[in-house]
PDB file of C-alpha atoms in Angstrom:
ATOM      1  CA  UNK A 295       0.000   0.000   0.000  1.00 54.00           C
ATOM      2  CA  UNK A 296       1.484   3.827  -0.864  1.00 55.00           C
ATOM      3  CA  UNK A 297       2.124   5.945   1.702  1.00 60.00           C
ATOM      4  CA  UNK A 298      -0.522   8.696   2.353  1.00 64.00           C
ATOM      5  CA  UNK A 299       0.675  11.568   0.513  1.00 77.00           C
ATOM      6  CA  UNK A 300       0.822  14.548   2.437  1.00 80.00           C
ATOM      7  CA  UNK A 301      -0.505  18.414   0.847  1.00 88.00           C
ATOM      8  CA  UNK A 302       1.891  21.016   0.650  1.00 95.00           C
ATOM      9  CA  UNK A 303      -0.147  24.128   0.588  1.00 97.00           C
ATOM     10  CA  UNK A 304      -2.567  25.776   3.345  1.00 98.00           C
ATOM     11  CA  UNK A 305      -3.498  28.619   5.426  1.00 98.00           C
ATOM     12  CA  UNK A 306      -2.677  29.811   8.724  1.00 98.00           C
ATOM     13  CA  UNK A 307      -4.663  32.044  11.279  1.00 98.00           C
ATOM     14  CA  UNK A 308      -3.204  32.928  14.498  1.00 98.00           C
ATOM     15  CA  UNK A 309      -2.763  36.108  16.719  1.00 98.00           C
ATOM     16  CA  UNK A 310      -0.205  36.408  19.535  1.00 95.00           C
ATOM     17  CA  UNK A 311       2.771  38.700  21.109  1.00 92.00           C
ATOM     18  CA  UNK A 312       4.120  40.850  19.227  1.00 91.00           C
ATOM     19  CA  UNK A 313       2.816  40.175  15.983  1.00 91.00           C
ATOM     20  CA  UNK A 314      -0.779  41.019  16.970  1.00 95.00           C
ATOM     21  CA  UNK A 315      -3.311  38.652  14.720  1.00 98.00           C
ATOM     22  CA  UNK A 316      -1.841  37.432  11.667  1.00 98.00           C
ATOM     23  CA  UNK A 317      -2.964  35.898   8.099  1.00 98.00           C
ATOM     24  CA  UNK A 318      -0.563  33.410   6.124  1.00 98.00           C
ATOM     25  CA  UNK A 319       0.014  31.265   3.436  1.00 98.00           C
ATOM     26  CA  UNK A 320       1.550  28.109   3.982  1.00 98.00           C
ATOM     27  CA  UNK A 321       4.222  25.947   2.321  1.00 98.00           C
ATOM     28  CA  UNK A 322       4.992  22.317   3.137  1.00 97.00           C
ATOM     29  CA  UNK A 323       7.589  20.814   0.855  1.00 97.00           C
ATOM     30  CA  UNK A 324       7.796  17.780   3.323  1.00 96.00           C
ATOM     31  CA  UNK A 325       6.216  16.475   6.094  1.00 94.00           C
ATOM     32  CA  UNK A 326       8.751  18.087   8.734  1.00 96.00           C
ATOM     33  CA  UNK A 327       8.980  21.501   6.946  1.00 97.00           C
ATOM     34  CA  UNK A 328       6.755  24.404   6.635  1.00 98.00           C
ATOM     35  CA  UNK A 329       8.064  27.729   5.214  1.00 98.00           C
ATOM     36  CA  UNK A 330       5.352  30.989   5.855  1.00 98.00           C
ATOM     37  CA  UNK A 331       4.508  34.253   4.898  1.00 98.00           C
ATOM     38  CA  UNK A 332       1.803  36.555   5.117  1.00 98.00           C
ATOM     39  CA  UNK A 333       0.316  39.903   6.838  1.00 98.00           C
ATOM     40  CA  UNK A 334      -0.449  40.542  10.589  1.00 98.00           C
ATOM     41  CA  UNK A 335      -2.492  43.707  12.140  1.00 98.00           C
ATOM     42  CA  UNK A 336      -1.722  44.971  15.997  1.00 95.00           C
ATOM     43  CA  UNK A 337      -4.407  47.981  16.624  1.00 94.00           C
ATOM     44  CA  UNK A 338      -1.729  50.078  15.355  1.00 95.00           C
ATOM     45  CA  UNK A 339      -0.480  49.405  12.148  1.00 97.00           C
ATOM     46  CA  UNK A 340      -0.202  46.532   9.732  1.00 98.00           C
ATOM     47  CA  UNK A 341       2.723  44.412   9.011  1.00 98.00           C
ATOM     48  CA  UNK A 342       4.317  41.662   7.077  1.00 98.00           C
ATOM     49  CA  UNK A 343       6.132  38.636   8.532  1.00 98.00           C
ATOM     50  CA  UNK A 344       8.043  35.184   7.144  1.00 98.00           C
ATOM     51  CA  UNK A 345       8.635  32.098   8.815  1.00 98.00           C
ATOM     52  CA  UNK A 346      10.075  28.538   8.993  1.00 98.00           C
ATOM     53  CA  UNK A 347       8.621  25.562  10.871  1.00 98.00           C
ATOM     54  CA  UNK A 348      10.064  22.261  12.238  1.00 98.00           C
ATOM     55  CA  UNK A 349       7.747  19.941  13.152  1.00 97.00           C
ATOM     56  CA  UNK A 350       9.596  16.309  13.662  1.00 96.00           C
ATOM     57  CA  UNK A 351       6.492  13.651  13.890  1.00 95.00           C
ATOM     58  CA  UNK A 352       3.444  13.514  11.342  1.00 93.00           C
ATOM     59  CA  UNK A 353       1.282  12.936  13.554  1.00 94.00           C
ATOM     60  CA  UNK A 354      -2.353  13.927  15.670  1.00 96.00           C
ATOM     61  CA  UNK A 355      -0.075  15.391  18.135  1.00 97.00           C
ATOM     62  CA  UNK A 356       3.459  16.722  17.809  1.00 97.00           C
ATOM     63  CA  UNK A 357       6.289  19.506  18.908  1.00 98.00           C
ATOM     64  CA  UNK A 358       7.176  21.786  16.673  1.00 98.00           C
ATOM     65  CA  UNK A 359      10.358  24.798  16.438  1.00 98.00           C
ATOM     66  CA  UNK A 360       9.381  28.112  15.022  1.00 98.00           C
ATOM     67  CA  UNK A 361      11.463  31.306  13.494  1.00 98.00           C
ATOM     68  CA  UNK A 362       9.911  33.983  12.073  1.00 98.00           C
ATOM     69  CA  UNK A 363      10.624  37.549  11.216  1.00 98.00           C
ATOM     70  CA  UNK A 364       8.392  40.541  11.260  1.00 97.00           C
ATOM     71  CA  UNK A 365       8.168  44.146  10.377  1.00 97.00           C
ATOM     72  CA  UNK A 366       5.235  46.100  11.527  1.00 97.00           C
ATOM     73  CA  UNK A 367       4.809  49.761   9.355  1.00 96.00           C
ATOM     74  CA  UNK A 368       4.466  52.886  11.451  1.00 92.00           C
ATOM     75  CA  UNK A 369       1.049  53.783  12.836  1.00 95.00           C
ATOM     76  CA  UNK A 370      -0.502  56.458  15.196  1.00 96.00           C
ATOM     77  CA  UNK A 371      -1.116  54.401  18.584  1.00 94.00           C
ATOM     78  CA  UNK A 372      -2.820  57.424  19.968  1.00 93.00           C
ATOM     79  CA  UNK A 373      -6.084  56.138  19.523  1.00 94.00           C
ATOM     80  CA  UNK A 374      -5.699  52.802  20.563  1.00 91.00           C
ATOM     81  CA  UNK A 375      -4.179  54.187  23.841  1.00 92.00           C
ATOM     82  CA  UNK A 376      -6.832  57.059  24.751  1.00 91.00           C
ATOM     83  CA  UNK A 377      -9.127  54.082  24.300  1.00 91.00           C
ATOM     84  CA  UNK A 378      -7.220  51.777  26.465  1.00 91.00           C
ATOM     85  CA  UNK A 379      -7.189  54.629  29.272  1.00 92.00           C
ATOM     86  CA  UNK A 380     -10.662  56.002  28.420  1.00 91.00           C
ATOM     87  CA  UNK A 381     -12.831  56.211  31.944  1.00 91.00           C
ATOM     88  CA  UNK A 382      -9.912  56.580  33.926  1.00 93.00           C
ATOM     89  CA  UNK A 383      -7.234  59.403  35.427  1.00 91.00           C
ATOM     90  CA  UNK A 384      -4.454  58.252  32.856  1.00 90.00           C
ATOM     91  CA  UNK A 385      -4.240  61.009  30.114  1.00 88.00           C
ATOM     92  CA  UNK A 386      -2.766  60.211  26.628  1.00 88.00           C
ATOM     93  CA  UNK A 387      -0.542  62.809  25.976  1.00 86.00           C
ATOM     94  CA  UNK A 388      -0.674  64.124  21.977  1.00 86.00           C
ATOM     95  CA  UNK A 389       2.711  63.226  21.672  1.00 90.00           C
ATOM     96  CA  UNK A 390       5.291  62.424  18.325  1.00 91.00           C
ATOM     97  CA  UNK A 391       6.409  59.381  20.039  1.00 93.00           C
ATOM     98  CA  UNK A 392       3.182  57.896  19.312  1.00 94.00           C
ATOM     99  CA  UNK A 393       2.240  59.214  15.944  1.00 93.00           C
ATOM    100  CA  UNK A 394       4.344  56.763  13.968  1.00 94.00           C
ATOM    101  CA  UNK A 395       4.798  53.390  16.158  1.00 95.00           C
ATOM    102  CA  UNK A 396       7.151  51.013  14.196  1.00 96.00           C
ATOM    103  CA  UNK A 397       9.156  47.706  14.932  1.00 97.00           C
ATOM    104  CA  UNK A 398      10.947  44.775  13.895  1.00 97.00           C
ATOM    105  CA  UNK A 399      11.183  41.600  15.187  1.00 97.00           C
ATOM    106  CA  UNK A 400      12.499  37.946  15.296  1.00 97.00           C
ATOM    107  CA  UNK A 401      10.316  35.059  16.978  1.00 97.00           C
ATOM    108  CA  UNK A 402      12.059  31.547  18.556  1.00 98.00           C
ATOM    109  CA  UNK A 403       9.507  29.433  19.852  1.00 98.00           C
ATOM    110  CA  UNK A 404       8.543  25.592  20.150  1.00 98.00           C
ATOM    111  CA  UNK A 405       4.783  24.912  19.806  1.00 98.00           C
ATOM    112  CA  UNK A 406       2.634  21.832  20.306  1.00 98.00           C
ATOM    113  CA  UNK A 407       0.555  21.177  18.061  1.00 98.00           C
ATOM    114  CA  UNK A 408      -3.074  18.717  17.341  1.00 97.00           C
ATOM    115  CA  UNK A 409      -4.745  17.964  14.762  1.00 97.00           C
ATOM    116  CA  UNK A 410      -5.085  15.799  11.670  1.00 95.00           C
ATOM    117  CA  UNK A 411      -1.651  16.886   9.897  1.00 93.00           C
ATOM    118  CA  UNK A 412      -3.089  15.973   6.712  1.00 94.00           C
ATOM    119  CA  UNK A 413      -5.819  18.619   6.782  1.00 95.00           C
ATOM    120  CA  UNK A 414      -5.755  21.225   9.472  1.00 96.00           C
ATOM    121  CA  UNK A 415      -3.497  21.765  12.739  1.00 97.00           C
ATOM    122  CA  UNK A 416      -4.050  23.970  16.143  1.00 98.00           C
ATOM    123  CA  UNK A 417      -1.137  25.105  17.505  1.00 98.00           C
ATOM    124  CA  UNK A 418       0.051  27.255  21.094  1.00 98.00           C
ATOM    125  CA  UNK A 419       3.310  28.583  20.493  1.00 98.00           C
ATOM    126  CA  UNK A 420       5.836  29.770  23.090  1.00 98.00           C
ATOM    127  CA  UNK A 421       9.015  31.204  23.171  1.00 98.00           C
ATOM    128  CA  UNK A 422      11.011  34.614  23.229  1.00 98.00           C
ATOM    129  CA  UNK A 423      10.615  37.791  21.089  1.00 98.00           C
ATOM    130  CA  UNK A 424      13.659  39.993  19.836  1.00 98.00           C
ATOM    131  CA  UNK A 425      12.391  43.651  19.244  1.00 97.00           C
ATOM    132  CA  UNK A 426      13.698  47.173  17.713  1.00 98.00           C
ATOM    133  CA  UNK A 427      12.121  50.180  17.148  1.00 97.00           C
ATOM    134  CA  UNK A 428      12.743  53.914  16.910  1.00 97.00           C
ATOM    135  CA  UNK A 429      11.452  56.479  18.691  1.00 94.00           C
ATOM    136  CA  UNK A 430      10.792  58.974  16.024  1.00 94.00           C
ATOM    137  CA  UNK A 431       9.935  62.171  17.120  1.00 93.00           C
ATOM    138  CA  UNK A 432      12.147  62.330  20.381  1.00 94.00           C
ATOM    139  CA  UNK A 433      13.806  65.559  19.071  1.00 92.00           C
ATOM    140  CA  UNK A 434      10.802  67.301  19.333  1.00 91.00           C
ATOM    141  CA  UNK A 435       9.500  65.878  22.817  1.00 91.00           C
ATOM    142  CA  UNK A 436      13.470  67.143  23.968  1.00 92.00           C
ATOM    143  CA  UNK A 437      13.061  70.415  22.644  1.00 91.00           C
ATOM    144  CA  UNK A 438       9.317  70.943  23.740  1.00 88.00           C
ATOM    145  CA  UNK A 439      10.861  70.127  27.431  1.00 88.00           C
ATOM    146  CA  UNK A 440      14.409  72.385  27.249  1.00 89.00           C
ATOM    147  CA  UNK A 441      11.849  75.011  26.652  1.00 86.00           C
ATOM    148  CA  UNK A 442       9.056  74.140  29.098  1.00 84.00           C
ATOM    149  CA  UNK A 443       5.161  74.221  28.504  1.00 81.00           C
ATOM    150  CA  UNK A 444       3.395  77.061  26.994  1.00 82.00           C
ATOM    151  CA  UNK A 445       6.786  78.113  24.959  1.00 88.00           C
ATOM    152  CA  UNK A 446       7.877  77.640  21.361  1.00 89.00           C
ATOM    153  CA  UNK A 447      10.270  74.840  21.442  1.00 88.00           C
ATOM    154  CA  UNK A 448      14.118  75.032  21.914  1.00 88.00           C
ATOM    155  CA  UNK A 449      15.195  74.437  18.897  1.00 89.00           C
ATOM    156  CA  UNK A 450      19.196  74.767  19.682  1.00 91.00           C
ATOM    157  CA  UNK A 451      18.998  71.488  21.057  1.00 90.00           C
ATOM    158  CA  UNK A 452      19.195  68.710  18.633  1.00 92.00           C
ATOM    159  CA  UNK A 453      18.840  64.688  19.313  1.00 91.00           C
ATOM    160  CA  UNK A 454      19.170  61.399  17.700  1.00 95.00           C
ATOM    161  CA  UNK A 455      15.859  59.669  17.552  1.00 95.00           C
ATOM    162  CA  UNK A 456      17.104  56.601  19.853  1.00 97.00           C
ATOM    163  CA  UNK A 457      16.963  52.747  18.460  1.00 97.00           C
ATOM    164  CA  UNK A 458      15.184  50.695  21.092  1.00 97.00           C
ATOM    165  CA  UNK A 459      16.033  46.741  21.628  1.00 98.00           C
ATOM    166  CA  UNK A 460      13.604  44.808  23.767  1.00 97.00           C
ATOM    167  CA  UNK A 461      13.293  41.041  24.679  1.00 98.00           C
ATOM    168  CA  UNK A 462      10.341  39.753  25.668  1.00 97.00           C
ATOM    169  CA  UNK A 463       8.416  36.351  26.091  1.00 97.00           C
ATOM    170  CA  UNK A 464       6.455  35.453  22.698  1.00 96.00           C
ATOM    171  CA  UNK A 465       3.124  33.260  22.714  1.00 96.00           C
ATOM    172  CA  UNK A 466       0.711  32.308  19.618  1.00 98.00           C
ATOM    173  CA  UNK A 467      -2.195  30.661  19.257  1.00 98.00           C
ATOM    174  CA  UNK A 468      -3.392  29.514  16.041  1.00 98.00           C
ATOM    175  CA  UNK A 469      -5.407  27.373  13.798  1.00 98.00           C
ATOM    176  CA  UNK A 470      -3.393  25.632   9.962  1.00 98.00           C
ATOM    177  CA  UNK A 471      -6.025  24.578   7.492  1.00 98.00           C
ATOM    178  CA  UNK A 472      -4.310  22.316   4.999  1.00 97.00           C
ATOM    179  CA  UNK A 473      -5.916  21.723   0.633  1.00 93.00           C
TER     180      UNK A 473
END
């Protein structure tokens, strides 16, 4: 009897930390391998992101190690904040900082994942998130607060906008339909 030959091409739906919910297509040139790529959407802005999967055993249930790389395009998280805050003492400042929110990142995680491989696969992913993003608009907030409110910014100061790197824990939850 032939083995059970196994489809190569699907779609994934999944939404986690820090890629916010994400859309992808799949492809599985073995039963082990899965390369992705696809769009993801955090509140803020929307973003692109590629990714390679391990997973070792075809089978209902089964481990799996995950890489992926993101970039999310600059949005205004003002909105999203001053409804986050909305009812309570916290005031959103109209700031730069937040007018045009932007990062990269890199994903490790291992998953588990059930299902029937063949056809469609629920995952939980965990791992760690690499981060970097610029604060654009910093000069501005620095020379705003040389000068001190209700003045016409300082503008003999000058700064950098400053590259932030952040690590933080990753999860993802998510559903692979296989055709």
């Amino acid at each position: 009897m032939p083995a059970e030959q196994h489809t190569q091409w699907g779609i994934m739906l999944d939404g986690g930390i820090p890629d916010g919910a994400g859309a992808a297509a799949i492809f599985r040139p073995m039963t082990w391998l899965r390369l992705s790529a696809g769009a993801t959407y955090n509140l803020v802005a929307f973003g692109v992101r590629g990714g390679i999967s391990v997973v070792p055993f075809y089978f209902p249930f089964s481990p799996s190690l995950n890489l992926e790389v993101g970039h999310t395009f600059g949005g205004d998280a003002t909105p999203i904040l001053a409804t986050a805050f909305q009812g309570t003492d916290i005031e959103v400042p109209d700031s730069p900082l937040l007018k045009k929110v932007a990062y990269d990142y890199a994903n490790a995680s291992l998953g588990f994942e059930f299902g029937i491989p063949k056809t469609f696969t629920i995952f939980l992913r965990l791992g760690v998130s690499y981060i970097q993003t610029v604060l654009h608009g910093f000069q501005e907030v620095v020379q705003q607060a040389a000068a001190g409110e209700g003045n016409p910014p300082d503008t003999t100061i000058t700064a950098q906008d400053p590259t932030i790197l952040l690590t933080a824990p990753g999860l993802k939850l998510g559903l692979i339909v296989f055709f």
